[in-house]
């Protein structure tokens, strides 16, 4: 999957350089910044990114029912310099009162023609359904331990391959539900067991959630910051491509 992702990044860089060469400018705010509003049983957080021809915004909410069940929703939009359309990722995840994932659904749109890929996870039955324009496939995973998940779109859209706030909070809550967690890798069609202590690290009032090579900062209420690592990598590539558009030796 790492090789596929690298090739996809290269294709994005080439496309952006073709349509937007000389237009990209780095801007402030390369790190995710959260603004949290507490209204009863709802938390909301927003994150922004802007650098090297890449702009992104993300907004997520956490709704807590009187029973303790949670519903997470998120919308992330990524715009590349010169691109005709932004990439839009929408997410929804449902957790039980103990913090265990029940169901999650993520949909990616990369153009005006509707959903590019949708991924529906049913952690109760151990079923994952992946739908694309002309195909649908079903994966089966063990439902023996709480699920955490990732790796759903990096092969076709590396600009949205970073861990989202929804994914991070699902992992944060799952870590409090038992002594084992099951990480579900959708693209690789496999899963593996890990322990909560390898996913969540506490530092005072802060809990650091580690998924893959990304570290997300949370507290007891919600996600506080996201690393946007895939966007940082992509912006560096686009900046390098932009520099190569300069005049050569005479």
Coordinates of C-alpha atoms in Angstrom, one line a residue:
X1 CA 0.0 0.0 0.0
X2 CA 2.9 2.4 0.6
X3 CA 4.1 2.0 -3.0
X4 CA 0.6 2.6 -4.3
X5 CA 0.2 5.7 -2.2
X6 CA 3.6 7.1 -3.4
X7 CA 2.5 6.7 -7.0
X8 CA -0.8 8.3 -6.3
X9 CA 0.9 11.3 -4.7
X10 CA 3.2 11.6 -7.7
X11 CA 0.2 11.6 -10.1
X12 CA -1.5 14.3 -8.0
X13 CA 1.6 16.5 -8.0
X14 CA 2.0 16.1 -11.8
X15 CA -1.6 17.1 -12.3
X16 CA -1.4 20.1 -10.0
X17 CA 1.8 21.2 -11.6
X18 CA 0.2 21.0 -15.1
X19 CA -2.9 23.1 -14.2
X20 CA -1.6 25.3 -11.4
X21 CA 2.1 25.8 -11.9
X22 CA 3.3 29.1 -10.5
X23 CA 0.0 29.7 -8.6
X24 CA 0.6 27.9 -5.4
X25 CA 1.6 29.9 -2.3
X26 CA 2.3 28.7 1.2
X27 CA 0.1 30.1 3.8
X28 CA 0.0 30.1 7.6
X29 CA -1.8 27.5 9.5
X30 CA -0.1 24.3 8.3
X31 CA -1.0 22.5 11.5
X32 CA -4.6 21.4 12.4
X33 CA -6.2 23.9 14.9
X34 CA -9.3 22.9 16.7
X35 CA -12.1 25.2 18.0
X36 CA -14.3 23.3 20.5
X37 CA -17.8 24.4 21.4
X38 CA -19.7 22.7 24.2
X39 CA -23.5 22.9 23.9
X40 CA -25.0 20.4 26.4
X41 CA -24.1 17.0 25.1
X42 CA -22.5 18.1 21.8
X43 CA -18.8 18.9 21.1
X44 CA -17.8 20.4 17.8
X45 CA -14.2 20.9 16.5
X46 CA -12.9 22.5 13.3
X47 CA -9.5 22.1 11.8
X48 CA -7.7 24.0 9.0
X49 CA -4.6 23.5 6.8
X50 CA -3.0 25.7 4.2
X51 CA 0.4 25.3 2.6
X52 CA 2.2 24.6 -0.7
X53 CA -0.9 24.7 -2.9
X54 CA -3.1 22.7 -0.5
X55 CA -6.0 24.0 1.5
X56 CA -8.2 21.9 3.7
X57 CA -11.0 22.4 6.2
X58 CA -12.6 19.8 8.5
X59 CA -15.4 20.0 10.9
X60 CA -16.5 17.2 13.3
X61 CA -19.2 16.8 15.9
X62 CA -19.7 14.4 18.8
X63 CA -23.3 13.9 20.0
X64 CA -23.8 12.1 23.3
X65 CA -27.2 10.5 24.0
X66 CA -28.6 10.3 27.5
X67 CA -27.9 6.6 27.3
X68 CA -24.2 7.3 26.7
X69 CA -24.2 6.2 23.1
X70 CA -22.3 8.5 20.7
X71 CA -22.7 9.7 17.1
X72 CA -19.7 11.2 15.4
X73 CA -20.0 13.1 12.1
X74 CA -17.3 14.7 10.1
X75 CA -16.8 16.6 6.8
X76 CA -13.4 17.2 5.3
X77 CA -12.7 19.2 2.2
X78 CA -9.3 19.3 0.5
X79 CA -8.6 21.7 -2.4
X80 CA -5.4 21.5 -4.5
X81 CA -4.1 24.4 -6.5
X82 CA -5.4 24.3 -10.0
X83 CA -7.8 21.4 -9.4
X84 CA -11.3 21.7 -10.9
X85 CA -13.0 20.2 -7.9
X86 CA -12.2 19.7 -4.2
X87 CA -12.1 16.3 -2.6
X88 CA -14.9 15.8 -0.1
X89 CA -14.8 13.2 2.7
X90 CA -17.9 12.7 4.8
X91 CA -18.0 10.4 7.9
X92 CA -20.4 9.0 10.4
X93 CA -19.6 6.6 13.3
X94 CA -21.8 5.2 16.0
X95 CA -20.5 4.0 19.4
X96 CA -22.2 2.2 22.2
X97 CA -22.4 3.5 25.7
X98 CA -19.1 1.9 26.6
X99 CA -17.2 3.4 23.6
X100 CA -17.2 0.4 21.3
X101 CA -17.7 1.0 17.6
X102 CA -21.0 -0.2 16.3
X103 CA -21.0 1.1 12.7
X104 CA -19.1 3.6 10.6
X105 CA -19.5 4.9 7.1
X106 CA -17.1 7.0 5.0
X107 CA -17.9 8.5 1.6
X108 CA -15.3 10.1 -0.7
X109 CA -16.2 12.4 -3.6
X110 CA -13.4 13.6 -5.9
X111 CA -15.5 15.2 -8.6
X112 CA -18.9 16.4 -9.7
X113 CA -20.2 12.9 -10.5
X114 CA -21.2 11.6 -7.1
X115 CA -19.6 9.2 -4.6
X116 CA -16.2 7.9 -5.8
X117 CA -16.0 5.3 -3.0
X118 CA -18.0 4.5 0.1
X119 CA -16.9 2.2 2.9
X120 CA -19.5 0.8 5.4
X121 CA -18.2 -1.0 8.5
X122 CA -20.5 -3.0 10.6
X123 CA -18.4 -3.9 13.7
X124 CA -21.2 -6.0 15.2
X125 CA -21.3 -8.5 12.4
X126 CA -17.7 -8.1 11.2
X127 CA -18.8 -7.0 7.8
X128 CA -17.2 -4.3 5.6
X129 CA -18.8 -3.2 2.3
X130 CA -16.8 -1.2 -0.2
X131 CA -18.7 0.4 -3.1
X132 CA -17.4 2.2 -6.1
X133 CA -19.0 3.4 -9.3
X134 CA -19.1 0.0 -11.0
X135 CA -18.3 -2.5 -8.3
X136 CA -19.1 -3.6 -4.8
X137 CA -17.2 -6.0 -2.5
X138 CA -17.7 -7.4 1.0
X139 CA -15.0 -8.2 3.5
X140 CA -15.3 -10.2 6.6
X141 CA -13.3 -9.5 9.8
X142 CA -13.5 -11.0 13.3
X143 CA -15.8 -9.1 15.6
X144 CA -14.2 -10.4 18.7
X145 CA -12.7 -7.2 20.0
X146 CA -13.5 -3.4 19.6
X147 CA -12.6 -2.2 16.1
X148 CA -10.4 0.7 15.2
X149 CA -9.9 1.4 11.5
X150 CA -8.1 3.2 8.7
X151 CA -6.5 3.0 5.3
X152 CA -9.6 3.4 3.0
X153 CA -8.7 5.9 0.3
X154 CA -5.0 6.4 0.1
X155 CA -4.8 4.4 -3.2
X156 CA -7.1 6.8 -5.0
X157 CA -6.9 10.0 -3.0
X158 CA -3.7 10.4 -0.8
X159 CA -4.8 13.9 0.0
X160 CA -7.5 12.4 2.3
X161 CA -5.4 9.5 3.7
X162 CA -4.5 11.2 7.0
X163 CA -6.2 9.9 10.2
X164 CA -9.3 12.0 10.7
X165 CA -10.7 13.3 14.0
X166 CA -13.5 10.7 13.7
X167 CA -11.1 7.8 13.3
X168 CA -9.0 9.1 16.2
X169 CA -11.9 9.5 18.6
X170 CA -13.1 6.0 17.7
X171 CA -9.7 4.7 18.7
X172 CA -9.6 6.8 21.8
X173 CA -12.9 5.5 23.0
X174 CA -12.1 1.9 22.0
X175 CA -9.0 1.9 24.1
X176 CA -11.1 2.2 27.3
X177 CA -13.3 -0.8 26.5
X178 CA -11.1 -3.8 26.9
X179 CA -7.6 -5.4 26.9
X180 CA -7.4 -5.9 23.1
X181 CA -8.3 -3.8 20.0
X182 CA -8.7 -5.0 16.4
X183 CA -7.2 -2.7 13.8
X184 CA -9.0 -3.0 10.5
X185 CA -7.0 -2.2 7.4
X186 CA -9.6 -1.8 4.7
X187 CA -7.3 -1.5 1.6
X188 CA -5.2 -4.5 2.7
X189 CA -8.4 -6.5 3.5
X190 CA -6.9 -7.6 6.8
X191 CA -6.9 -6.9 10.5
X192 CA -4.6 -7.3 13.4
X193 CA -4.8 -7.3 17.2
X194 CA -3.1 -4.7 19.4
X195 CA -3.4 -3.5 23.0
X196 CA -4.8 -0.1 24.2
X197 CA -1.4 0.9 25.6
X198 CA 0.0 0.9 22.0
X199 CA -2.8 3.2 20.8
X200 CA -3.4 5.7 23.5
X201 CA -0.7 7.4 25.6
X202 CA -1.7 9.7 28.5
X203 CA 0.3 12.9 29.3
X204 CA -1.5 14.7 32.1
X205 CA -4.8 16.0 30.7
X206 CA -3.8 15.0 27.2
X207 CA -4.3 11.7 25.5
X208 CA -2.2 11.0 22.4
X209 CA -3.7 8.6 19.9
X210 CA -1.2 6.8 17.7
X211 CA -2.5 5.3 14.5
X212 CA 0.1 4.2 12.0
X213 CA 2.7 7.0 11.9
X214 CA 0.4 9.8 13.0
X215 CA -0.2 11.2 16.5
X216 CA -3.5 12.9 17.3
X217 CA -4.0 15.0 20.4
X218 CA -7.2 14.5 22.4
X219 CA -8.5 15.2 25.9
X220 CA -11.4 13.7 27.8
X221 CA -14.0 15.7 25.8
X222 CA -12.8 15.4 22.1
X223 CA -10.0 15.7 19.6
X224 CA -7.8 18.8 20.0
X225 CA -5.5 18.6 17.0
X226 CA -4.8 16.5 14.0
X227 CA -1.4 16.2 12.2
X228 CA -2.5 16.4 8.5
X229 CA 0.6 14.4 7.7
X230 CA -0.6 13.4 4.2
X231 CA -1.3 17.1 3.4
X232 CA 2.1 18.2 4.7
X233 CA 3.8 15.6 2.4
X234 CA 1.7 16.6 -0.5
X235 CA 2.3 20.3 0.0
X236 CA 6.0 19.7 0.1
X237 CA 5.8 17.8 -3.2
X238 CA 3.7 20.6 -4.8
X239 CA 6.1 23.2 -3.5
X240 CA 9.0 21.4 -5.1
X241 CA 7.0 21.0 -8.4
X242 CA 6.2 24.8 -8.3
X243 CA 9.9 25.7 -7.9
X244 CA 10.7 23.5 -10.9
X245 CA 8.5 25.8 -13.0
X246 CA 11.0 28.6 -12.6
X247 CA 13.3 29.7 -15.5
X248 CA 16.1 27.3 -16.3
X249 CA 19.7 28.2 -17.2
X250 CA 20.1 30.3 -20.3

